[in-house]
Amino acid sequence: MVPARIEGMGVDPGNGNLIVMLRAENELLLPVVIGALETQNIMVHLSGEKPPRPLGPDLFYNTLELLGVKVLRLEIVELKNGTFYGRLVLEQRGLEYEIDCRPSDGMALAIRAGAPILIAEQVLEQAGIKESQLNRQGEPPKA
């Protein structure tokens, strides 16, 4: 597993998809297509905005905290048929639990918890790109 961070978010001008760009420690970039709601959930937190009422990830994170559950990490573990698969690793009373999740939902929760984002090496081999492969607008290369 390779540690990564959210590098940025934007729109792919080629097709209009919303993308979160992850930068792995090995400097490969991983573009992940996400939905509008998930984009909002991530952007609101990264921008430091405080919505008047909790968003879904805030509610879930606050509930986990209340129950004494710690978010240890998000792992992006697989790419199958163009879809990324993730899992949240949680800890409570010394026991670890792995929960299947969409990477976008996991990112929204991980950033709220200050938890690391990890990407499986095979996922980076399949879908990771070098910065030099991005075109001038910063979009990923066409498939």
PDB file of C-alpha atoms in Angstrom:
ATOM      1  CA  MET A   1       0.000   0.000   0.000  1.00  0.00           C
ATOM      2  CA  VAL A   2       1.260   3.436  -0.987  1.00  0.00           C
ATOM      3  CA  PRO A   3       0.307   6.521   1.053  1.00  0.00           C
ATOM      4  CA  ALA A   4      -1.478   9.248  -0.907  1.00  0.00           C
ATOM      5  CA  ARG A   5      -3.117  12.618  -0.426  1.00  0.00           C
ATOM      6  CA  ILE A   6      -5.806  14.582  -2.202  1.00  0.00           C
ATOM      7  CA  GLU A   7      -3.975  16.751  -4.718  1.00  0.00           C
ATOM      8  CA  GLY A   8      -6.972  18.524  -6.168  1.00  0.00           C
ATOM      9  CA  MET A   9     -10.439  18.268  -7.617  1.00  0.00           C
ATOM     10  CA  GLY A  10     -11.931  19.372 -10.862  1.00  0.00           C
ATOM     11  CA  VAL A  11     -13.871  18.614 -13.998  1.00  0.00           C
ATOM     12  CA  ASP A  12     -12.527  16.557 -16.878  1.00  0.00           C
ATOM     13  CA  PRO A  13     -13.079  18.958 -19.808  1.00  0.00           C
ATOM     14  CA  GLY A  14     -13.227  16.006 -22.184  1.00  0.00           C
ATOM     15  CA  ASN A  15     -16.348  14.449 -20.712  1.00  0.00           C
ATOM     16  CA  GLY A  16     -17.516  16.625 -17.809  1.00  0.00           C
ATOM     17  CA  ASN A  17     -16.801  14.008 -15.137  1.00  0.00           C
ATOM     18  CA  LEU A  18     -15.929  15.262 -11.668  1.00  0.00           C
ATOM     19  CA  ILE A  19     -12.507  14.020 -10.608  1.00  0.00           C
ATOM     20  CA  VAL A  20     -10.550  13.887  -7.390  1.00  0.00           C
ATOM     21  CA  MET A  21      -6.830  13.579  -8.056  1.00  0.00           C
ATOM     22  CA  LEU A  22      -4.790  11.620  -5.545  1.00  0.00           C
ATOM     23  CA  ARG A  23      -0.991  11.939  -5.426  1.00  0.00           C
ATOM     24  CA  ALA A  24       0.758   8.828  -4.167  1.00  0.00           C
ATOM     25  CA  GLU A  25       4.078   9.059  -2.334  1.00  0.00           C
ATOM     26  CA  ASN A  26       5.729   7.511  -5.385  1.00  0.00           C
ATOM     27  CA  GLU A  27       4.531  10.649  -7.285  1.00  0.00           C
ATOM     28  CA  LEU A  28       2.009   8.769  -9.441  1.00  0.00           C
ATOM     29  CA  LEU A  29      -1.371  10.460  -9.752  1.00  0.00           C
ATOM     30  CA  LEU A  30      -4.628   8.544  -9.491  1.00  0.00           C
ATOM     31  CA  PRO A  31      -7.662  10.246 -11.070  1.00  0.00           C
ATOM     32  CA  VAL A  32     -10.883   8.987  -9.471  1.00  0.00           C
ATOM     33  CA  VAL A  33     -14.240   9.907 -10.993  1.00  0.00           C
ATOM     34  CA  ILE A  34     -16.754  10.819  -8.287  1.00  0.00           C
ATOM     35  CA  GLY A  35     -20.306  12.115  -8.082  1.00  0.00           C
ATOM     36  CA  ALA A  36     -21.467  15.672  -7.427  1.00  0.00           C
ATOM     37  CA  LEU A  37     -22.579  15.008  -3.846  1.00  0.00           C
ATOM     38  CA  GLU A  38     -19.302  13.303  -2.972  1.00  0.00           C
ATOM     39  CA  THR A  39     -17.411  16.221  -4.527  1.00  0.00           C
ATOM     40  CA  GLN A  40     -19.347  18.627  -2.315  1.00  0.00           C
ATOM     41  CA  ASN A  41     -18.706  16.497   0.785  1.00  0.00           C
ATOM     42  CA  ILE A  42     -14.960  16.575   0.148  1.00  0.00           C
ATOM     43  CA  MET A  43     -14.712  20.197  -1.034  1.00  0.00           C
ATOM     44  CA  VAL A  44     -16.671  21.615   1.912  1.00  0.00           C
ATOM     45  CA  HIS A  45     -14.267  20.037   4.381  1.00  0.00           C
ATOM     46  CA  LEU A  46     -11.090  20.873   2.441  1.00  0.00           C
ATOM     47  CA  SER A  47     -12.162  24.501   2.114  1.00  0.00           C
ATOM     48  CA  GLY A  48     -12.779  24.789   5.857  1.00  0.00           C
ATOM     49  CA  GLU A  49     -16.432  25.703   5.365  1.00  0.00           C
ATOM     50  CA  LYS A  50     -18.834  24.913   8.176  1.00  0.00           C
ATOM     51  CA  PRO A  51     -22.237  24.005   6.745  1.00  0.00           C
ATOM     52  CA  PRO A  52     -25.232  25.088   8.847  1.00  0.00           C
ATOM     53  CA  ARG A  53     -26.157  21.431   9.356  1.00  0.00           C
ATOM     54  CA  PRO A  54     -23.932  18.341   9.233  1.00  0.00           C
ATOM     55  CA  LEU A  55     -23.405  16.674   5.868  1.00  0.00           C
ATOM     56  CA  GLY A  56     -23.609  12.877   5.627  1.00  0.00           C
ATOM     57  CA  PRO A  57     -19.889  12.280   6.303  1.00  0.00           C
ATOM     58  CA  ASP A  58     -20.008  14.678   9.279  1.00  0.00           C
ATOM     59  CA  LEU A  59     -22.934  12.766  10.758  1.00  0.00           C
ATOM     60  CA  PHE A  60     -21.193   9.436  10.276  1.00  0.00           C
ATOM     61  CA  TYR A  61     -17.880  10.713  11.677  1.00  0.00           C
ATOM     62  CA  ASN A  62     -19.602  12.298  14.707  1.00  0.00           C
ATOM     63  CA  THR A  63     -21.478   9.055  15.356  1.00  0.00           C
ATOM     64  CA  LEU A  64     -18.277   7.014  15.162  1.00  0.00           C
ATOM     65  CA  GLU A  65     -16.577   9.391  17.612  1.00  0.00           C
ATOM     66  CA  LEU A  66     -19.506   9.167  20.012  1.00  0.00           C
ATOM     67  CA  LEU A  67     -19.256   5.358  19.904  1.00  0.00           C
ATOM     68  CA  GLY A  68     -15.498   5.411  20.491  1.00  0.00           C
ATOM     69  CA  VAL A  69     -14.616   4.194  16.995  1.00  0.00           C
ATOM     70  CA  LYS A  70     -11.476   5.564  15.371  1.00  0.00           C
ATOM     71  CA  VAL A  71     -11.001   5.801  11.590  1.00  0.00           C
ATOM     72  CA  LEU A  72      -7.534   4.334  11.038  1.00  0.00           C
ATOM     73  CA  ARG A  73      -7.281   4.614   7.251  1.00  0.00           C
ATOM     74  CA  LEU A  74      -8.921   4.411   3.852  1.00  0.00           C
ATOM     75  CA  GLU A  75      -7.509   1.807   1.503  1.00  0.00           C
ATOM     76  CA  ILE A  76      -8.181   1.865  -2.239  1.00  0.00           C
ATOM     77  CA  VAL A  77      -7.731  -1.818  -2.905  1.00  0.00           C
ATOM     78  CA  GLU A  78      -8.997  -2.728  -6.351  1.00  0.00           C
ATOM     79  CA  LEU A  79      -9.907  -1.481  -9.813  1.00  0.00           C
ATOM     80  CA  LYS A  80     -12.401  -3.726 -11.570  1.00  0.00           C
ATOM     81  CA  ASN A  81     -14.294  -2.882 -14.773  1.00  0.00           C
ATOM     82  CA  GLY A  82     -13.385   0.789 -14.416  1.00  0.00           C
ATOM     83  CA  THR A  83     -14.624   1.023 -10.810  1.00  0.00           C
ATOM     84  CA  PHE A  84     -12.394   1.616  -7.798  1.00  0.00           C
ATOM     85  CA  TYR A  85     -13.114  -0.345  -4.618  1.00  0.00           C
ATOM     86  CA  GLY A  86     -12.163   0.805  -1.155  1.00  0.00           C
ATOM     87  CA  ARG A  87     -12.353  -0.171   2.460  1.00  0.00           C
ATOM     88  CA  LEU A  88     -12.340   1.785   5.657  1.00  0.00           C
ATOM     89  CA  VAL A  89     -10.292   0.386   8.485  1.00  0.00           C
ATOM     90  CA  LEU A  90     -11.805   1.260  11.855  1.00  0.00           C
ATOM     91  CA  GLU A  91     -10.672   0.513  15.407  1.00  0.00           C
ATOM     92  CA  GLN A  92     -12.673   0.168  18.585  1.00  0.00           C
ATOM     93  CA  ARG A  93     -11.343  -1.142  21.890  1.00  0.00           C
ATOM     94  CA  GLY A  94      -8.256  -2.592  20.236  1.00  0.00           C
ATOM     95  CA  LEU A  95     -10.159  -4.467  17.527  1.00  0.00           C
ATOM     96  CA  GLU A  96      -9.866  -3.529  13.852  1.00  0.00           C
ATOM     97  CA  TYR A  97     -12.778  -3.708  11.448  1.00  0.00           C
ATOM     98  CA  GLU A  98     -12.670  -3.471   7.650  1.00  0.00           C
ATOM     99  CA  ILE A  99     -15.729  -2.041   5.931  1.00  0.00           C
ATOM    100  CA  ASP A 100     -16.305  -2.006   2.170  1.00  0.00           C
ATOM    101  CA  CYS A 101     -16.828   1.537   0.858  1.00  0.00           C
ATOM    102  CA  ARG A 102     -16.758   3.676  -2.227  1.00  0.00           C
ATOM    103  CA  PRO A 103     -13.405   5.484  -2.265  1.00  0.00           C
ATOM    104  CA  SER A 104     -15.143   8.873  -2.582  1.00  0.00           C
ATOM    105  CA  ASP A 105     -17.181   8.283   0.588  1.00  0.00           C
ATOM    106  CA  GLY A 106     -14.082   6.936   2.309  1.00  0.00           C
ATOM    107  CA  MET A 107     -12.101  10.048   1.339  1.00  0.00           C
ATOM    108  CA  ALA A 108     -14.786  12.325   2.781  1.00  0.00           C
ATOM    109  CA  LEU A 109     -14.607  10.432   6.065  1.00  0.00           C
ATOM    110  CA  ALA A 110     -10.806  10.001   6.144  1.00  0.00           C
ATOM    111  CA  ILE A 111     -10.131  13.717   5.729  1.00  0.00           C
ATOM    112  CA  ARG A 112     -12.522  14.506   8.583  1.00  0.00           C
ATOM    113  CA  ALA A 113     -10.709  12.006  10.794  1.00  0.00           C
ATOM    114  CA  GLY A 114      -7.219  13.043   9.701  1.00  0.00           C
ATOM    115  CA  ALA A 115      -6.706   9.424   8.638  1.00  0.00           C
ATOM    116  CA  PRO A 116      -4.308   8.354   5.889  1.00  0.00           C
ATOM    117  CA  ILE A 117      -5.368   7.345   2.398  1.00  0.00           C
ATOM    118  CA  LEU A 118      -3.523   4.322   1.011  1.00  0.00           C
ATOM    119  CA  ILE A 119      -3.585   2.931  -2.517  1.00  0.00           C
ATOM    120  CA  ALA A 120      -2.743  -0.673  -3.400  1.00  0.00           C
ATOM    121  CA  GLU A 121       0.329  -0.916  -5.625  1.00  0.00           C
ATOM    122  CA  GLN A 122      -1.564  -2.950  -8.234  1.00  0.00           C
ATOM    123  CA  VAL A 123      -4.186  -0.171  -8.493  1.00  0.00           C
ATOM    124  CA  LEU A 124      -1.448   2.382  -9.142  1.00  0.00           C
ATOM    125  CA  GLU A 125       0.082   0.058 -11.740  1.00  0.00           C
ATOM    126  CA  GLN A 126      -3.294  -0.211 -13.497  1.00  0.00           C
ATOM    127  CA  ALA A 127      -4.525   3.379 -13.293  1.00  0.00           C
ATOM    128  CA  GLY A 128      -1.754   5.606 -11.967  1.00  0.00           C
ATOM    129  CA  ILE A 129      -0.375   8.256 -14.286  1.00  0.00           C
ATOM    130  CA  LYS A 130       2.708  10.444 -14.260  1.00  0.00           C
ATOM    131  CA  GLU A 131       2.224  14.187 -14.048  1.00  0.00           C
ATOM    132  CA  SER A 132       3.915  14.513 -17.440  1.00  0.00           C
ATOM    133  CA  GLN A 133       1.035  12.486 -18.942  1.00  0.00           C
ATOM    134  CA  LEU A 134      -1.534  15.150 -18.058  1.00  0.00           C
ATOM    135  CA  ASN A 135      -2.493  17.496 -20.837  1.00  0.00           C
ATOM    136  CA  ARG A 136      -2.308  21.264 -20.465  1.00  0.00           C
ATOM    137  CA  GLN A 137      -5.695  21.559 -18.758  1.00  0.00           C
ATOM    138  CA  GLY A 138      -4.627  19.033 -16.111  1.00  0.00           C
ATOM    139  CA  GLU A 139      -7.006  16.337 -17.287  1.00  0.00           C
ATOM    140  CA  PRO A 140      -6.014  12.688 -17.389  1.00  0.00           C
ATOM    141  CA  PRO A 141      -5.009  11.210 -20.745  1.00  0.00           C
ATOM    142  CA  LYS A 142      -7.748   9.843 -22.964  1.00  0.00           C
ATOM    143  CA  ALA A 143      -8.211   6.083 -22.837  1.00  0.00           C
TER     144      ALA A 143
END
